[in-house]
Coordinates of C-alpha atoms in Angstrom, one line a residue:
Chain L
X15 CA 41.4 140.8 91.1
X16 CA 41.4 139.1 87.3
X17 CA 43.5 142.2 86.1
X18 CA 46.0 141.9 88.9
X19 CA 46.7 138.5 87.8
X20 CA 47.2 139.6 84.4
X21 CA 49.7 141.8 85.0
X22 CA 51.7 139.7 87.5
X23 CA 51.8 137.1 84.5
X24 CA 53.4 140.0 82.4
X25 CA 56.1 140.5 85.1
X26 CA 56.8 136.9 85.8
X27 CA 57.3 136.3 82.1
X28 CA 59.4 139.7 81.8
X29 CA 61.7 138.8 84.3
X30 CA 62.1 135.3 83.0
X31 CA 63.7 136.7 80.0
X32 CA 67.2 137.3 80.6
X33 CA 68.1 139.8 77.5
X34 CA 65.2 141.9 79.2
X35 CA 66.6 141.7 82.6
X36 CA 69.9 142.9 81.2
X37 CA 68.3 145.6 79.4
X38 CA 66.6 146.9 82.6
X39 CA 69.6 146.8 84.7
X40 CA 71.9 148.8 82.1
X41 CA 69.0 151.5 82.0
X42 CA 68.4 151.7 86.1
X43 CA 72.3 152.4 86.0
X44 CA 71.8 155.2 83.4
X45 CA 68.9 156.5 85.3
X46 CA 70.7 156.6 88.5
X47 CA 73.8 158.0 86.2
X48 CA 71.2 160.6 85.2
X49 CA 70.0 161.6 88.9
X50 CA 73.0 161.7 90.8
X51 CA 75.1 163.1 87.7
X52 CA 76.5 165.9 90.3
X53 CA 77.9 163.3 92.4
X54 CA 79.3 160.8 89.9
X55 CA 80.9 163.2 87.7
X56 CA 84.4 164.6 88.6
X57 CA 84.2 167.8 86.7
X58 CA 81.5 170.4 85.7
X59 CA 80.2 170.3 82.2
X60 CA 82.1 173.3 81.0
X61 CA 85.2 173.5 83.1
X62 CA 87.3 174.9 80.4
X63 CA 91.1 174.3 81.0
X64 CA 93.9 175.4 78.7
X65 CA 96.4 173.0 80.5
X66 CA 94.3 170.0 80.2
X67 CA 93.6 169.7 76.9
X68 CA 93.3 166.7 74.8
X69 CA 94.3 164.1 77.8
X70 CA 94.3 160.7 76.6
X71 CA 91.7 158.6 79.0
X72 CA 93.9 158.0 82.1
X73 CA 93.3 157.8 85.6
X74 CA 92.2 161.3 86.6
X75 CA 90.4 161.8 83.3
X76 CA 88.4 158.3 82.8
X77 CA 87.3 159.7 79.1
X78 CA 89.9 161.9 78.4
X79 CA 89.6 165.7 77.6
X80 CA 88.5 167.7 74.8
X81 CA 89.5 170.6 73.0
X82 CA 88.7 172.9 75.6
X83 CA 90.5 170.9 78.3
X84 CA 86.6 169.9 79.9
X85 CA 86.3 166.2 81.0
X86 CA 84.4 164.1 78.9
X87 CA 83.6 161.3 81.4
X88 CA 81.7 164.4 83.4
X89 CA 80.1 165.3 80.3
X90 CA 79.0 162.0 78.9
X91 CA 77.4 161.5 82.6
X92 CA 75.5 164.6 82.5
X93 CA 74.5 164.4 78.9
X94 CA 72.6 160.8 80.3
X95 CA 70.3 163.3 81.8
X96 CA 69.3 165.7 78.6
X97 CA 69.2 162.3 76.3
X98 CA 66.9 160.4 78.7
X99 CA 64.5 163.6 79.2
X100 CA 64.4 164.2 75.5
X101 CA 63.8 160.2 75.0
X102 CA 61.1 160.6 77.2
X103 CA 59.6 163.8 76.7
X104 CA 59.3 163.2 73.1
X105 CA 57.5 159.9 73.3
X106 CA 55.2 161.6 75.5
X107 CA 54.4 164.2 72.8
X108 CA 54.0 161.8 70.0
X109 CA 52.0 159.4 72.6
X110 CA 49.2 161.8 73.2
X111 CA 48.9 163.7 69.9
X112 CA 49.1 160.3 68.4
X113 CA 47.0 158.4 70.7
X114 CA 44.4 161.1 70.6
X115 CA 44.3 161.2 66.9
X116 CA 44.3 157.6 66.4
X117 CA 41.5 157.5 69.2
X118 CA 39.4 160.0 67.7
X119 CA 40.1 158.3 63.8
X120 CA 38.7 154.9 65.1
X121 CA 36.0 155.8 67.5
X122 CA 34.0 158.5 65.5
X123 CA 33.5 156.9 62.2
X124 CA 34.3 157.6 58.6
X125 CA 34.7 160.9 58.3
X126 CA 37.1 161.5 60.9
X127 CA 38.9 158.7 60.4
X128 CA 39.2 159.5 56.5
X129 CA 40.6 163.2 57.1
X130 CA 43.2 162.0 60.0
X131 CA 44.4 159.0 58.2
X132 CA 45.0 161.0 55.0
X133 CA 46.6 163.7 56.7
X134 CA 49.0 161.1 58.3
X135 CA 49.6 159.2 55.3
X136 CA 51.1 162.7 54.2
X137 CA 53.0 163.0 57.3
X138 CA 54.6 159.1 56.5
X139 CA 55.1 159.8 53.0
X140 CA 58.3 162.2 54.1
X141 CA 61.2 160.0 55.6
X142 CA 61.5 160.3 59.2
X143 CA 64.5 161.9 59.5
X144 CA 63.9 164.7 56.9
X145 CA 60.4 165.4 58.1
X146 CA 62.2 165.6 61.7
X147 CA 65.2 168.5 60.1
X148 CA 62.4 170.0 58.6
X149 CA 60.7 170.9 61.7
X150 CA 63.8 171.3 63.6
X151 CA 64.8 173.7 60.9
X152 CA 61.2 175.3 61.0
X153 CA 61.3 176.1 64.5
X154 CA 64.8 177.0 65.4
X155 CA 67.6 174.8 67.5
X156 CA 66.5 174.5 71.3
X157 CA 65.8 171.6 73.5
X158 CA 62.3 172.1 73.5
X159 CA 61.8 172.4 69.6
X160 CA 64.0 169.4 69.4
X161 CA 61.8 167.3 71.6
X162 CA 58.5 168.7 69.6
X163 CA 60.1 167.9 66.4
X164 CA 60.9 164.4 67.2
X165 CA 57.3 163.8 69.3
X166 CA 55.5 165.1 66.2
X167 CA 57.8 163.1 63.6
X168 CA 57.0 159.7 65.5
X169 CA 53.7 160.7 66.5
X170 CA 51.9 158.8 63.1
X171 CA 53.4 155.6 63.9
X172 CA 51.2 155.9 67.4
X173 CA 48.0 157.0 65.6
X174 CA 47.9 153.9 63.4
X175 CA 48.9 151.5 66.2
X176 CA 46.1 153.0 68.4
X177 CA 43.7 153.4 65.2
X178 CA 43.9 150.1 64.7
X179 CA 43.6 148.5 68.6
X180 CA 40.5 150.7 69.1
X181 CA 38.9 149.8 65.9
X182 CA 39.1 146.0 67.0
X183 CA 38.3 146.6 70.6
X184 CA 35.2 148.8 69.2
X185 CA 33.7 145.7 67.9
X186 CA 34.2 143.5 71.1
X187 CA 30.7 142.6 72.8
X188 CA 31.0 144.1 76.3
X189 CA 31.7 147.6 74.7
X190 CA 28.1 147.0 72.9
X191 CA 27.3 146.0 76.5
X192 CA 28.7 149.0 78.3
X193 CA 26.9 151.2 75.5
X194 CA 23.4 149.0 75.9
X195 CA 23.2 149.8 79.4
X196 CA 23.6 153.6 78.7
X197 CA 27.5 154.1 79.5
X198 CA 28.5 157.6 77.7
X199 CA 31.4 157.6 75.4
X200 CA 33.7 159.1 77.6
X201 CA 33.0 156.1 80.3
X202 CA 33.5 153.6 77.7
X203 CA 36.5 155.2 76.4
X204 CA 38.4 155.5 79.7
X205 CA 37.0 152.3 81.1
X206 CA 37.5 149.4 78.1
X207 CA 39.0 151.4 75.3
X208 CA 42.0 152.7 76.9
X209 CA 42.6 149.8 79.3
X210 CA 42.8 147.3 76.4
X211 CA 44.6 149.1 74.4
X212 CA 47.3 149.9 76.3
X213 CA 49.8 146.8 75.8
X214 CA 50.6 147.8 72.1
X215 CA 51.1 151.6 73.3
X216 CA 53.3 150.4 76.2
X217 CA 55.5 148.6 73.7
X218 CA 55.4 151.2 70.7
X219 CA 56.4 153.8 73.6
X220 CA 59.6 152.1 75.0
X221 CA 61.2 151.0 71.7
X222 CA 60.3 154.7 70.4
X223 CA 62.3 156.4 73.6
X224 CA 65.4 154.6 72.2
X225 CA 64.5 155.6 68.4
X226 CA 64.0 159.3 69.7
X227 CA 67.3 159.6 71.8
X228 CA 68.9 158.7 68.2
X229 CA 67.1 161.3 66.4
X230 CA 67.7 163.7 68.7
X231 CA 71.5 162.8 68.7
X232 CA 71.2 162.9 65.1
X233 CA 69.8 166.5 65.2
X234 CA 72.1 167.7 67.6
X235 CA 75.0 166.3 65.4
X236 CA 73.5 168.5 62.4
X237 CA 73.7 171.2 64.6
X238 CA 69.7 171.6 64.5
X239 CA 69.2 170.4 68.0
X240 CA 71.0 171.6 71.4
X241 CA 73.6 174.0 70.9
X242 CA 77.0 174.0 72.8
X243 CA 78.1 173.8 75.5
X244 CA 75.3 171.9 76.6
X245 CA 76.8 168.2 76.9
X246 CA 74.3 166.3 74.8
X247 CA 75.9 163.2 73.1
X248 CA 75.3 164.1 69.5
X249 CA 76.4 167.8 70.0
X250 CA 79.4 166.5 71.4
X251 CA 80.3 164.1 68.6
X252 CA 79.5 166.5 66.3
X253 CA 82.3 168.8 68.2
X254 CA 84.5 166.1 68.0
X255 CA 84.3 165.6 64.5
X256 CA 87.0 168.0 63.7
X257 CA 89.5 166.0 66.0
X258 CA 88.6 162.5 64.8
X259 CA 91.8 162.0 63.3
X260 CA 94.0 162.7 66.1
X261 CA 92.0 162.3 69.3
X262 CA 89.7 159.2 69.2
X263 CA 88.2 159.4 72.7
X264 CA 86.4 162.4 71.9
X265 CA 84.6 160.8 69.6
X266 CA 84.5 157.1 70.9
X267 CA 82.5 157.6 74.3
X268 CA 79.6 159.8 73.8
X269 CA 78.5 156.9 71.2
X270 CA 79.3 154.6 73.2
X271 CA 77.0 156.2 76.0
X272 CA 74.3 156.6 73.1
X273 CA 74.5 152.6 72.2
X274 CA 74.4 151.5 75.7
X275 CA 71.2 153.4 76.3
X276 CA 69.4 152.9 73.1
X277 CA 70.2 148.9 73.5
X278 CA 68.8 148.9 76.7
X279 CA 65.9 150.6 76.1
X280 CA 65.4 148.1 73.2
X281 CA 65.9 145.2 75.3
X282 CA 63.4 146.5 77.3
X283 CA 61.5 147.2 74.8
X284 CA 61.5 143.6 72.9
X285 CA 60.6 142.2 76.5
X286 CA 57.9 143.9 77.3
X287 CA 56.2 142.9 73.8
X288 CA 56.9 139.1 74.6
X289 CA 55.8 139.5 77.9
X290 CA 52.6 141.5 77.1
X291 CA 51.6 139.3 74.3
X292 CA 52.6 135.7 74.5
X293 CA 51.0 134.7 71.2
X294 CA 53.5 136.9 69.4
X295 CA 56.3 135.4 70.8
X296 CA 58.4 133.2 67.9
Chain S
X24 CA 48.4 145.6 36.5
X25 CA 49.0 148.9 34.4
X26 CA 46.1 150.2 35.5
X27 CA 47.1 149.0 38.9
X28 CA 50.3 151.3 38.8
X29 CA 48.4 153.9 37.0
X30 CA 45.8 153.9 40.4
X31 CA 48.7 154.0 42.5
X32 CA 50.6 156.8 41.0
X33 CA 47.0 159.2 40.8
X34 CA 46.6 158.2 44.4
X35 CA 50.3 159.3 44.7
X36 CA 49.5 163.1 43.7
X37 CA 47.5 164.7 46.3
X38 CA 49.4 163.0 49.2
X39 CA 52.7 164.9 47.4
X40 CA 50.4 167.8 47.6
X41 CA 49.9 167.6 51.1
X42 CA 53.5 167.1 51.7
X43 CA 54.2 170.4 49.8
X44 CA 51.4 171.8 52.0
X45 CA 53.4 170.7 55.0
X46 CA 57.0 171.8 53.9
X47 CA 55.7 175.2 52.7
X48 CA 53.9 175.8 56.2
X49 CA 56.8 175.1 58.0
X50 CA 59.2 177.3 56.1
X51 CA 56.6 179.9 56.1
X52 CA 56.5 180.1 59.7
X53 CA 59.8 179.8 60.1
X54 CA 61.3 183.0 62.4
X55 CA 63.6 185.6 60.1
X56 CA 63.0 187.5 56.9
X57 CA 64.6 186.0 54.1
X58 CA 65.0 189.1 52.4
X59 CA 67.2 190.3 55.0
X60 CA 69.1 187.0 55.4
X61 CA 70.3 187.2 51.5
X62 CA 71.1 190.6 51.3
X63 CA 72.4 190.9 54.7
X64 CA 71.8 192.8 57.8
X65 CA 73.4 196.3 56.0
X66 CA 70.8 196.4 53.2
X67 CA 68.4 199.2 53.0
X68 CA 64.7 199.1 53.6
X69 CA 64.4 199.9 50.1
X70 CA 66.4 196.8 48.4
X71 CA 64.6 194.6 51.0
X72 CA 61.1 195.8 50.2
X73 CA 62.0 195.3 46.4
X74 CA 63.5 192.1 46.8
X75 CA 60.3 190.9 48.7
X76 CA 58.1 192.1 45.6
X77 CA 60.6 190.3 43.2
X78 CA 60.0 186.9 45.2
X79 CA 56.5 187.4 45.8
X80 CA 57.5 187.3 49.5
X81 CA 54.7 190.0 50.4
X82 CA 51.8 187.8 48.6
X83 CA 49.4 186.2 51.4
X84 CA 50.2 182.7 52.1
X85 CA 47.5 181.0 50.4
X86 CA 48.3 182.7 47.3
X87 CA 52.1 181.7 47.5
X88 CA 51.4 178.1 47.9
X89 CA 49.2 178.2 44.8
X90 CA 52.1 179.9 42.6
X91 CA 54.4 177.3 44.3
X92 CA 52.2 174.4 43.1
X93 CA 51.1 176.1 39.8
X94 CA 55.1 176.3 39.2
X95 CA 55.9 172.8 39.9
X96 CA 52.7 171.2 37.9
X97 CA 52.8 173.4 35.0
X98 CA 56.5 174.1 34.3
X99 CA 58.2 171.5 36.5
X100 CA 59.4 174.5 38.8
X101 CA 60.4 174.2 42.0
X102 CA 61.6 177.9 42.8
X103 CA 64.8 179.4 42.7
X104 CA 67.5 179.0 45.3
X105 CA 68.3 182.2 47.1
X106 CA 71.9 181.7 47.1
X107 CA 72.6 180.8 43.6
X108 CA 69.6 182.3 41.9
X109 CA 69.6 179.1 39.7
X110 CA 66.3 176.6 39.6
X111 CA 66.1 174.6 42.6
X112 CA 65.4 171.5 40.7
X113 CA 68.5 171.5 38.6
X114 CA 70.7 171.9 41.7
X115 CA 69.0 168.8 43.2
X116 CA 69.5 166.7 40.4
X117 CA 72.9 167.7 40.1
X118 CA 73.3 166.2 43.3
X119 CA 70.7 163.2 43.1
X120 CA 73.7 160.7 41.4
X121 CA 75.3 160.7 44.7
X122 CA 72.6 160.1 46.7
X123 CA 71.1 157.6 44.3
X124 CA 74.8 155.3 44.4
X125 CA 74.9 156.1 47.9
X126 CA 71.2 154.8 48.6
X127 CA 71.6 152.1 46.2
X128 CA 74.9 150.3 47.5
X129 CA 73.8 150.9 50.8
X130 CA 70.7 148.8 49.9
X131 CA 72.5 146.1 48.4
X132 CA 74.7 146.0 51.5
X133 CA 71.5 145.9 53.7
X134 CA 69.7 143.0 51.3
X135 CA 72.6 140.7 50.9
X136 CA 74.2 140.8 54.4
X137 CA 70.5 140.9 56.4
X138 CA 68.8 137.9 54.4
X139 CA 71.9 135.8 54.3
X140 CA 72.6 136.2 58.0
X141 CA 69.0 136.2 58.4
X142 CA 68.5 133.1 57.1
X143 CA 71.5 131.2 58.4
X144 CA 70.5 132.3 61.7
X145 CA 66.9 130.6 61.2
X146 CA 68.5 127.5 59.9
X147 CA 71.1 126.8 62.8
X148 CA 68.8 128.3 65.6
X149 CA 70.3 128.6 68.7
X150 CA 73.8 127.6 67.2
X151 CA 76.6 130.0 68.5
X152 CA 76.3 131.6 64.8
X153 CA 73.0 132.6 65.3
X154 CA 73.8 134.3 69.1
X155 CA 76.6 136.1 67.5
X156 CA 74.2 137.5 64.7
X157 CA 71.5 138.1 67.3
X158 CA 73.8 140.4 69.1
X159 CA 75.2 142.4 66.4
X160 CA 71.8 142.9 65.0
X161 CA 70.7 144.3 68.3
X162 CA 74.0 146.4 68.7
X163 CA 73.3 147.5 64.7
X164 CA 69.8 148.9 65.7
X165 CA 70.8 150.6 68.9
X166 CA 73.7 152.8 66.9
X167 CA 73.1 156.2 65.5
X168 CA 74.8 155.8 61.6
X169 CA 76.8 158.8 61.6
X170 CA 78.4 157.5 65.2
X171 CA 79.4 153.9 63.4
X172 CA 80.5 156.1 60.1
X173 CA 82.9 157.8 62.4
X174 CA 84.3 155.0 64.0
X175 CA 84.4 153.3 60.7
X176 CA 86.9 156.2 59.6
X177 CA 88.8 155.8 62.7
X178 CA 89.7 152.2 62.2
X179 CA 89.9 152.0 58.4
X180 CA 91.0 155.4 57.6
X181 CA 92.7 156.3 60.1
X182 CA 94.7 153.7 61.6
X183 CA 94.3 151.0 59.3
X184 CA 94.8 153.6 56.3
X185 CA 93.0 150.8 54.1
X186 CA 90.2 153.5 52.7
X187 CA 89.6 157.0 52.3
X188 CA 88.0 158.9 54.8
X189 CA 85.6 160.9 52.7
X190 CA 84.8 162.6 49.4
X191 CA 83.5 160.8 46.0
X192 CA 86.6 160.4 43.4
X193 CA 86.1 156.8 42.7
X194 CA 84.5 153.2 43.6
X195 CA 86.9 152.9 46.8
X196 CA 85.5 155.9 48.5
X197 CA 81.5 154.2 48.2
X198 CA 82.6 151.5 50.5
X199 CA 82.2 153.3 54.1
X200 CA 79.3 155.1 53.4
X201 CA 77.6 152.8 52.0
X202 CA 78.6 149.9 54.7
X203 CA 77.6 152.7 57.5
X204 CA 74.0 153.2 55.7
X205 CA 73.4 149.7 55.1
X206 CA 74.4 147.9 58.3
X207 CA 72.2 149.7 60.6
X208 CA 69.4 148.5 57.9
X209 CA 71.0 145.2 57.9
X210 CA 70.5 144.3 61.2
X211 CA 66.6 145.1 61.1
X212 CA 66.5 142.9 57.7
X213 CA 68.6 140.2 59.5
X214 CA 65.8 139.9 62.4
X215 CA 62.8 140.1 60.3
X216 CA 64.3 137.4 57.9
X217 CA 65.4 135.4 61.0
X218 CA 61.8 135.1 62.6
X219 CA 59.8 134.6 59.2
X220 CA 61.9 132.0 58.0
X221 CA 61.6 130.1 61.7
X222 CA 58.1 130.6 61.0
X223 CA 57.9 128.9 57.6
X224 CA 60.4 126.1 58.2
X225 CA 57.9 124.5 60.7
X226 CA 55.4 124.2 58.1
X227 CA 54.1 121.2 56.8
X228 CA 55.1 121.5 53.3
X229 CA 58.7 122.1 54.2
X230 CA 58.6 118.6 55.8
X231 CA 56.7 117.2 52.6
X232 CA 59.9 118.7 50.5
X233 CA 62.3 116.8 52.8
X234 CA 60.3 113.9 52.8
X235 CA 60.1 113.3 49.1
X236 CA 64.1 113.8 49.2
X237 CA 64.5 117.4 47.9
X238 CA 67.8 119.1 48.2
X239 CA 67.9 121.2 51.5
X240 CA 69.3 124.0 49.9
X241 CA 66.4 123.9 47.4
X242 CA 64.1 123.6 50.2
X243 CA 65.6 126.6 52.3
X244 CA 65.7 129.0 49.2
X245 CA 62.9 128.2 47.0
X246 CA 60.3 126.7 49.5
X247 CA 61.1 128.4 52.5
X248 CA 62.3 132.2 51.6
X249 CA 60.0 132.5 48.9
X250 CA 57.4 132.4 51.1
X251 CA 59.0 134.5 53.8
X252 CA 59.6 137.0 51.6
X253 CA 56.5 139.0 51.7
X254 CA 57.3 140.5 55.3
X255 CA 60.8 140.6 54.4
X256 CA 60.1 142.9 51.6
X257 CA 57.9 145.3 53.7
X258 CA 60.9 146.0 56.3
X259 CA 63.2 146.4 53.1
X260 CA 60.8 149.1 51.6
X261 CA 61.1 150.9 55.0
X262 CA 64.2 150.7 55.6
X263 CA 64.6 152.2 52.3
X264 CA 62.9 155.5 53.5
X265 CA 64.8 155.2 56.7
X266 CA 68.1 155.1 54.4
X267 CA 66.7 158.2 52.4
X268 CA 66.5 160.0 55.7
X269 CA 69.9 158.5 57.2
X270 CA 71.6 159.8 53.8
X271 CA 71.5 163.4 55.3
X272 CA 73.5 162.1 58.2
X273 CA 76.1 159.9 56.3
X274 CA 76.6 162.3 53.7
X275 CA 77.4 165.1 56.1
X276 CA 80.3 162.4 57.8
X277 CA 81.8 161.7 54.7
X278 CA 81.3 164.8 52.8
X279 CA 79.4 163.4 50.1
X280 CA 77.7 166.4 48.0
X281 CA 74.2 164.9 47.9
X282 CA 70.6 165.7 47.8
X283 CA 70.6 165.4 51.8
X284 CA 73.4 167.4 52.7
X285 CA 72.5 170.0 50.1
X286 CA 69.3 170.4 52.5
X287 CA 71.0 170.8 55.4
X288 CA 73.3 173.5 53.9
X289 CA 70.1 174.9 52.4
X290 CA 69.0 175.1 56.2
X291 CA 71.7 176.5 57.3
X292 CA 71.9 179.5 54.7
X293 CA 67.8 179.8 54.8
X294 CA 67.6 178.9 51.7
X295 CA 64.1 178.2 52.0
X296 CA 63.4 177.3 48.3
X297 CA 65.8 174.7 48.6
X298 CA 64.8 173.2 52.0
X299 CA 61.2 172.7 50.5
X300 CA 62.3 171.5 47.0
X301 CA 64.6 168.8 48.8
X302 CA 62.3 167.4 51.2
X303 CA 59.8 166.9 48.4
X304 CA 62.0 165.5 46.1
X305 CA 63.3 162.9 49.2
X306 CA 59.4 162.3 50.1
X307 CA 58.7 161.7 46.2
X308 CA 61.5 159.2 45.9
X309 CA 60.2 157.8 49.0
X310 CA 56.9 157.1 47.5
X311 CA 58.2 155.6 44.3
X312 CA 60.2 153.2 46.4
X313 CA 57.2 152.0 48.4
X314 CA 55.4 151.7 45.0
X315 CA 58.0 149.6 43.8
X316 CA 57.9 147.3 46.8
X317 CA 54.3 147.1 46.5
X318 CA 54.4 145.6 42.9
X319 CA 57.2 143.4 43.7
X320 CA 54.9 141.7 46.1
X321 CA 52.7 140.7 43.1
X322 CA 55.7 138.9 41.6
X323 CA 56.5 136.8 44.4
X324 CA 53.3 136.2 45.8
X325 CA 50.9 135.4 42.6
X326 CA 47.6 135.7 45.3
X327 CA 48.3 138.9 45.3
X328 CA 48.1 140.0 41.8
X329 CA 44.8 138.2 41.9
X330 CA 43.6 140.5 44.3
X331 CA 44.6 143.5 42.6
X332 CA 42.7 142.2 39.6
X333 CA 39.4 142.0 41.5
X334 CA 40.1 145.4 43.2
X335 CA 40.5 147.0 39.8
X336 CA 37.3 145.9 38.3

């Protein structure tokens, strides 16, 4: 009963936050776009047509057409699928790897803690984008490899957050009580540690989906991510570079799509942070 | 203080060794034989074997890694570029000035814009200015820097024709790149500055300063900002690391021949010694910046100085 009221409180605080609601509305629209892409997009993702090259935005082609005569609006709509997928899966990768490492470091004492944290220090000494580029370069350019590269790159941040919260929970009296009545480590982790360290994880994960979307676009822009003709926003921007001087719409719309996606994810993340931890709110 | 700096420098060594190990492993597991890449598909097996021998590519992993580290430590040798056959370090250093210029100018933009807007927003909380700045800040952190760079080129180089779009031929050429790289960091710095200032401004000693008739400007700058500075500097340090990473993209957009772009070109050419060298080099820069940030703390907050002094003994 008590638990339910906590989440109810979170929800009430969340929907009172106008910016957070705006974020969730935009995000819902984007998700609907991604799910129903075949019904929304008037054209296919790779419908090349030499007669419709470089048409400026108009009623027939909302966002104009590109150098192959493809409808940019359709490609941006389908691109939402890829970006949201990359964002979610790479965050899941960071959550699992970072979460497990952080929890082991905090729960199993000095030795494991030292080894894991020093290893993470090393990864954190490499600027994030440089690390993602190096991993992507090593694995080769593809959708899956890109998600692994981004997920690994962001994992140390998760590990630190989980470690900090597990360290503080571990010292709580209810954990000690649980241990005294003979609960195993597994039960303690599942029953006490995970539920209580969930809040900072959720916030970090939401904010990281946005970061991952940007990282994915950046890697594709550099030619280290998704390859054409897949309609990934960063890859579309990379292809548009050569035509920047004459055909602005090829650059403007995929970028706006990224902006809108990350903007809404950040609003939701900020809203969740304030709702989950009212003490932090300024 | 000197002892503290020395200790920190020594602590940096194992971390950088770890970084070297990580990049070396990453390049080692990369599919494809560098010998074939460099000599071309038409190379004879004998030529490839000779090349592998010469470059030490046939040695076991650990032997190659220790040779690499030994070269760095004893001869400052980061390996030889497969493409140009020149030492990697020299090639990196010749490109470093462009990257430093970009990073320094961007940091200047980020700090000046971010701290100024953040302080004004906090002082005039909930005003029109504050709301506008908040929205710009939210959009700023949601924008990929390379896209912002392209849009700036579109507006200021293609349509208005005020500024050049790419290259590094004079001061004018640096304006768009540093705005691009600086703006996104400015957004983060602004958000932190605002929230820190709001916290500090409510403290009692600010009321005291006001009560004794202190000039408002002095109160804001000397009493409030100085005490809000520690978290702000932390964010500036983090942002500098982001900038080193972001320079890879911005250098590509604006055709700046810096270290970041060198790394991307090397990846495409499978010039692994160069990739290793550039990653290691950028990470070392990042570590030095972090050290600089930690030293800066002690100048801003004397309490920290005594803390370090205690730690030393």
